[in-house]
Amino acid sequence: MAIEKKYVETPLMKQYYKIKAVHPDAILLFRVGDFYETFGDDAIETSSILGITLTKRANGSASSVELAGFPHHAVDTYLPKLVRAGKRVAICEQLEDPKTVKGLVKRGVIELVTPGVTLSENLLENKENIYLASVYFGKEKTGAAFLDISTGEFFIAEGDDKYIDKLISSLSPKEVVYQRGEEERFRSIFGNKLYTYRLEEWVFSYSVNFDKLCTQFGTSSLKGFGVEGMYDGITAAGAILYYLEFTEHKQIAHITSISRLDQSEYVWIDKFTIRNLELFSSNGNEKSCFSNIIDRTATPMGGRLLKRWIAMPILDIKRIESRQDVVSEFIANTELSAVVHEQISAIGDIERIASRIASLRVTPRELVQLKNSLYAVDILKAALESTDCHVLHTLSEKIDPLTAVRERIAHDIFPDPQNNQIQKGGVIAEGVDAELDDLRRMALHGKDVLQAIQQRESEATGIPSLKISYNNVFGYYIEVRNTHKDRVPESWIRK
Amino acid sequence: MYLRQLQTDAKAVATIDCLKSFATIAVEKNYCRPTLDNSRKIELKSARHPVIESLMKIGEEYIPNDITIDSDSEQVLIITGPNMSGKSALLRQTALIVLMAQMGAFVPASKAHIGIVDKIFTRVGASDNISQGESTFMVEMLESASILNNISPRSLVLLDEIGRGTSTYDGISIAWSMVEFLHNFRDIHPRTLFATHYHELNELEQMCQRVKNYHVSVKEIDNTIVFLRKLERGGTEHSFGIHVARMAGMPTSIIDRATTILKNLEQVYGNNEIAPSVSPSARKRNRKPSPSVGSAASSGMDSIQLSMFKIDDPVLIKIRDQIKDLDINSLTPLQALNLLSEIKKIAEE
């Protein structure tokens, strides 16, 4: 690469360029000690987006490289800004503990954050889905897939270009991937307002992608999802899984199924109409748009589903009527309505918590929230069962309040964890681990422990004036007066 | 696995949450449960616009309206009325009510019956899209073309001031032929609402069996207008544009001048008779001969603006040519003054 030659290379910079070469189109946040650093053009861009200082780093006598960085704990503030500015950001961490390694620490990219693939809490709007879309232009049809990695929702569709365009305007994905070489066709159908990324043609292979999906879902075919035979859709959906690998998102056990978006099931609402009816924004203002005005949902996942229902009204009268039946029941049965309202309001974003569990990012407070939510789910299930409404019965049968999970959390984790990071302590409840309890007791009641040791030793040796003291040189030590030195056990060391 | 079940729970909770939300707003805003079937009708009683209604200040009241559309009889409703009278709101509320009904929600009306709609198309004339480098009229036509190529028998088509983005004659002609197309094309007969301030389109009712005229009522009291916002049967004669200008605070001198010009124009062309020559009913009727309109119609009516005075006077032609050849951008103020004095000389000759 051209940039490489411009600078004299220190070992650190060599490592940097090697990693940068893998992700040339992303801004590389390179962890150095307590800082994330960016170099060269990345630094110029980063400093202007984030408004941080751009400096130069001397690499030997003749050359220097631009540098901009920020403390690692500020990543939650700065990362969303970069992504919102439409940047792809590769986060490169130190993979070894610098204290235990001599010389250069091993580093690697642990996550590539893009507008469509993000799990960072600060980037997620509660009531909004963040879809990554994939489009594949097949011989006869066009296939598409949509994934919200933060919730695990995964959709597949097939049809003509117009239908896919319509879906894209309904679900408004934050990022769309498609085949390299199809730029012109893509732009002529979908315009140039989408954030896109092009993948190599070989990524779009039906048989490979079919297997990829089966492996992901742990099935031997895709019949169970009703998508078998959707060649172009499956090709597009597999490309999404490839893209997740490519962006180092490997903990994706929460993507458990895929559902089909069938043209014949939904009302066709094209993008002009979505705009004219001001469904999701009114002249750029989201407050007075239709979806916001009619939204009375209490949970984030309810809010997200409502948006999808608005974008995709249904055609089947029976299905519409079964929804209406529930609404009527809630209106007529005020008692039920009150219980449902109370319980639903207590339920957190369990859909996203599920994803965070799968991606090993769940925080202690989220687990507590999950526990509290499951209590509410339990009461909700009972309330639904007690009604005469058939539809509510069916819904209640699907619900399992996961009592075992709930009890385990209640048993293992403090109801109000002191810290939201497990490393900082104060998370795991007492009685879970004997060693932990012991260590905690010492940390919290150090004086008592010392007192007990002092008393124990005093009694064992018969030295009444024995004392435990502390200084900066020795740390804790036992002090014995000269008069009693004969009684000191041999195992003690004299200083 | 727990994860899968947790996701199932999340989905069920989301569904209940949405339906509960429907119930809450239905009680709060007094919505009704719509009935649905496979007919091609839409019948709404005391329908309101869900968003406008919610955003109204306390004390203001949204005027509800009844509306019936039926592919077999009242297929295309032409809704005339002055600007600001609430035509657009009426169109949008109809679409939103259909959409809400098919989401499974209750709707802002006292009674609603909806034959399933499978596509909703809405187009608004001259919407601003300049940033993309297409002219507003081009955008309007692109959007309209995509409707006409995609309509189905169960479509709901809402056209708001289509044709506004071009000259009056062009606009009327395009609007006119679109209505004819929606009415006649095969047996599709999509349910259509067409809001326009071209009251000329009212003539279509006599020619097309399933086209019906409606207007949003307005009362004229002492030269000012009161918007009643009530949908009523029949067309309108005036577009009340000057009244709206007055309400907007235009200087009185301009309003007075505009009123005079309007009167003159109405005398020359005859009120409400700028109907396109393609209208057989218009042709049948014996109109005052008006040379300028006639020639416009015979020349295919392309982009003829209303001319303020007839140019057949050679002096005027000379002046016109002089002005036409001007390149204003390269003129200095002094040159401009000189030219003006030249023109004055020609006129005085």
mmCIF file with all atom_site columns, C-alpha atoms in Angstrom, chain A residues 306-378:
data_model
loop_
_atom_site.group_PDB
_atom_site.id
_atom_site.type_symbol
_atom_site.label_atom_id
_atom_site.label_alt_id
_atom_site.label_comp_id
_atom_site.label_asym_id
_atom_site.label_entity_id
_atom_site.label_seq_id
_atom_site.pdbx_PDB_ins_code
_atom_site.Cartn_x
_atom_site.Cartn_y
_atom_site.Cartn_z
_atom_site.occupancy
_atom_site.B_iso_or_equiv
_atom_site.pdbx_formal_charge
_atom_site.auth_seq_id
_atom_site.auth_comp_id
_atom_site.auth_asym_id
_atom_site.auth_atom_id
_atom_site.pdbx_PDB_model_num
ATOM 1  C CA . LEU A 1 306 ? -46.097 -1.188  15.763 1.00 0.00 ? 306 LEU A CA 1
ATOM 2  C CA . LYS A 1 307 ? -43.840 0.543   13.235 1.00 0.00 ? 307 LYS A CA 1
ATOM 3  C CA . ARG A 1 308 ? -43.707 -2.642  11.217 1.00 0.00 ? 308 ARG A CA 1
ATOM 4  C CA . TRP A 1 309 ? -47.475 -3.083  11.374 1.00 0.00 ? 309 TRP A CA 1
ATOM 5  C CA . ILE A 1 310 ? -47.882 0.457   10.079 1.00 0.00 ? 310 ILE A CA 1
ATOM 6  C CA . ALA A 1 311 ? -45.501 -0.137  7.185  1.00 0.00 ? 311 ALA A CA 1
ATOM 7  C CA . MET A 1 312 ? -47.099 -3.492  6.406  1.00 0.00 ? 312 MET A CA 1
ATOM 8  C CA . PRO A 1 313 ? -50.861 -3.607  6.959  1.00 0.00 ? 313 PRO A CA 1
ATOM 9  C CA . ILE A 1 314 ? -52.365 -7.003  6.168  1.00 0.00 ? 314 ILE A CA 1
ATOM 10 C CA . LEU A 1 315 ? -54.870 -8.253  3.631  1.00 0.00 ? 315 LEU A CA 1
ATOM 11 C CA . ASP A 1 316 ? -56.286 -11.309 5.366  1.00 0.00 ? 316 ASP A CA 1
ATOM 12 C CA . ILE A 1 317 ? -59.642 -10.371 6.892  1.00 0.00 ? 317 ILE A CA 1
ATOM 13 C CA . LYS A 1 318 ? -59.521 -13.217 9.427  1.00 0.00 ? 318 LYS A CA 1
ATOM 14 C CA . ARG A 1 319 ? -56.170 -12.037 10.749 1.00 0.00 ? 319 ARG A CA 1
ATOM 15 C CA . ILE A 1 320 ? -57.354 -8.440  10.923 1.00 0.00 ? 320 ILE A CA 1
ATOM 16 C CA . GLU A 1 321 ? -60.472 -9.517  12.772 1.00 0.00 ? 321 GLU A CA 1
ATOM 17 C CA . SER A 1 322 ? -58.540 -11.575 15.288 1.00 0.00 ? 322 SER A CA 1
ATOM 18 C CA . ARG A 1 323 ? -56.493 -8.474  16.109 1.00 0.00 ? 323 ARG A CA 1
ATOM 19 C CA . GLN A 1 324 ? -59.710 -6.489  16.418 1.00 0.00 ? 324 GLN A CA 1
ATOM 20 C CA . ASP A 1 325 ? -61.157 -9.098  18.770 1.00 0.00 ? 325 ASP A CA 1
ATOM 21 C CA . VAL A 1 326 ? -58.300 -8.530  21.182 1.00 0.00 ? 326 VAL A CA 1
ATOM 22 C CA . VAL A 1 327 ? -58.695 -4.763  20.980 1.00 0.00 ? 327 VAL A CA 1
ATOM 23 C CA . SER A 1 328 ? -62.428 -5.137  21.692 1.00 0.00 ? 328 SER A CA 1
ATOM 24 C CA . GLU A 1 329 ? -61.670 -7.406  24.628 1.00 0.00 ? 329 GLU A CA 1
ATOM 25 C CA . PHE A 1 330 ? -59.240 -4.869  26.105 1.00 0.00 ? 330 PHE A CA 1
ATOM 26 C CA . ILE A 1 331 ? -61.811 -2.108  25.721 1.00 0.00 ? 331 ILE A CA 1
ATOM 27 C CA . ALA A 1 332 ? -64.658 -4.108  27.207 1.00 0.00 ? 332 ALA A CA 1
ATOM 28 C CA . ASN A 1 333 ? -62.736 -5.784  30.014 1.00 0.00 ? 333 ASN A CA 1
ATOM 29 C CA . THR A 1 334 ? -61.288 -2.878  31.979 1.00 0.00 ? 334 THR A CA 1
ATOM 30 C CA . GLU A 1 335 ? -60.014 -5.124  34.720 1.00 0.00 ? 335 GLU A CA 1
ATOM 31 C CA . LEU A 1 336 ? -57.944 -7.190  32.287 1.00 0.00 ? 336 LEU A CA 1
ATOM 32 C CA . SER A 1 337 ? -56.828 -4.022  30.581 1.00 0.00 ? 337 SER A CA 1
ATOM 33 C CA . ALA A 1 338 ? -55.512 -2.594  33.851 1.00 0.00 ? 338 ALA A CA 1
ATOM 34 C CA . VAL A 1 339 ? -53.578 -5.776  34.699 1.00 0.00 ? 339 VAL A CA 1
ATOM 35 C CA . VAL A 1 340 ? -52.099 -6.007  31.207 1.00 0.00 ? 340 VAL A CA 1
ATOM 36 C CA . HIS A 1 341 ? -51.089 -2.367  31.305 1.00 0.00 ? 341 HIS A CA 1
ATOM 37 C CA . GLU A 1 342 ? -49.415 -2.714  34.672 1.00 0.00 ? 342 GLU A CA 1
ATOM 38 C CA . GLN A 1 343 ? -47.504 -5.859  33.772 1.00 0.00 ? 343 GLN A CA 1
ATOM 39 C CA . ILE A 1 344 ? -46.454 -4.739  30.311 1.00 0.00 ? 344 ILE A CA 1
ATOM 40 C CA . SER A 1 345 ? -45.109 -1.498  31.703 1.00 0.00 ? 345 SER A CA 1
ATOM 41 C CA . ALA A 1 346 ? -42.825 -3.562  33.940 1.00 0.00 ? 346 ALA A CA 1
ATOM 42 C CA . ILE A 1 347 ? -41.347 -5.520  31.041 1.00 0.00 ? 347 ILE A CA 1
ATOM 43 C CA . GLY A 1 348 ? -38.055 -4.302  29.631 1.00 0.00 ? 348 GLY A CA 1
ATOM 44 C CA . ASP A 1 349 ? -36.541 -4.866  26.224 1.00 0.00 ? 349 ASP A CA 1
ATOM 45 C CA . ILE A 1 350 ? -36.269 -8.636  26.623 1.00 0.00 ? 350 ILE A CA 1
ATOM 46 C CA . GLU A 1 351 ? -35.829 -9.069  22.893 1.00 0.00 ? 351 GLU A CA 1
ATOM 47 C CA . ARG A 1 352 ? -32.603 -7.062  22.876 1.00 0.00 ? 352 ARG A CA 1
ATOM 48 C CA . ILE A 1 353 ? -31.507 -8.568  26.188 1.00 0.00 ? 353 ILE A CA 1
ATOM 49 C CA . ALA A 1 354 ? -31.775 -11.989 24.537 1.00 0.00 ? 354 ALA A CA 1
ATOM 50 C CA . SER A 1 355 ? -29.434 -10.808 21.801 1.00 0.00 ? 355 SER A CA 1
ATOM 51 C CA . ARG A 1 356 ? -27.021 -9.337  24.293 1.00 0.00 ? 356 ARG A CA 1
ATOM 52 C CA . ILE A 1 357 ? -26.941 -12.618 26.175 1.00 0.00 ? 357 ILE A CA 1
ATOM 53 C CA . ALA A 1 358 ? -26.123 -14.446 22.946 1.00 0.00 ? 358 ALA A CA 1
ATOM 54 C CA . SER A 1 359 ? -23.396 -11.998 22.014 1.00 0.00 ? 359 SER A CA 1
ATOM 55 C CA . LEU A 1 360 ? -21.921 -12.256 25.530 1.00 0.00 ? 360 LEU A CA 1
ATOM 56 C CA . ARG A 1 361 ? -22.448 -8.553  26.184 1.00 0.00 ? 361 ARG A CA 1
ATOM 57 C CA . VAL A 1 362 ? -25.232 -8.664  28.723 1.00 0.00 ? 362 VAL A CA 1
ATOM 58 C CA . THR A 1 363 ? -24.730 -6.454  31.763 1.00 0.00 ? 363 THR A CA 1
ATOM 59 C CA . PRO A 1 364 ? -25.726 -7.277  35.368 1.00 0.00 ? 364 PRO A CA 1
ATOM 60 C CA . ARG A 1 365 ? -28.503 -4.688  35.373 1.00 0.00 ? 365 ARG A CA 1
ATOM 61 C CA . GLU A 1 366 ? -29.927 -6.118  32.166 1.00 0.00 ? 366 GLU A CA 1
ATOM 62 C CA . LEU A 1 367 ? -30.094 -9.520  33.810 1.00 0.00 ? 367 LEU A CA 1
ATOM 63 C CA . VAL A 1 368 ? -31.937 -8.060  36.765 1.00 0.00 ? 368 VAL A CA 1
ATOM 64 C CA . GLN A 1 369 ? -34.264 -6.338  34.317 1.00 0.00 ? 369 GLN A CA 1
ATOM 65 C CA . LEU A 1 370 ? -34.801 -9.677  32.610 1.00 0.00 ? 370 LEU A CA 1
ATOM 66 C CA . LYS A 1 371 ? -35.686 -11.267 35.941 1.00 0.00 ? 371 LYS A CA 1
ATOM 67 C CA . ASN A 1 372 ? -38.189 -8.538  36.782 1.00 0.00 ? 372 ASN A CA 1
ATOM 68 C CA . SER A 1 373 ? -39.616 -8.749  33.270 1.00 0.00 ? 373 SER A CA 1
ATOM 69 C CA . LEU A 1 374 ? -40.098 -12.508 33.586 1.00 0.00 ? 374 LEU A CA 1
ATOM 70 C CA . TYR A 1 375 ? -42.074 -12.005 36.782 1.00 0.00 ? 375 TYR A CA 1
ATOM 71 C CA . ALA A 1 376 ? -44.340 -9.640  34.875 1.00 0.00 ? 376 ALA A CA 1
ATOM 72 C CA . VAL A 1 377 ? -44.564 -12.085 31.952 1.00 0.00 ? 377 VAL A CA 1
ATOM 73 C CA . ASP A 1 378 ? -45.726 -14.761 34.386 1.00 0.00 ? 378 ASP A CA 1
#
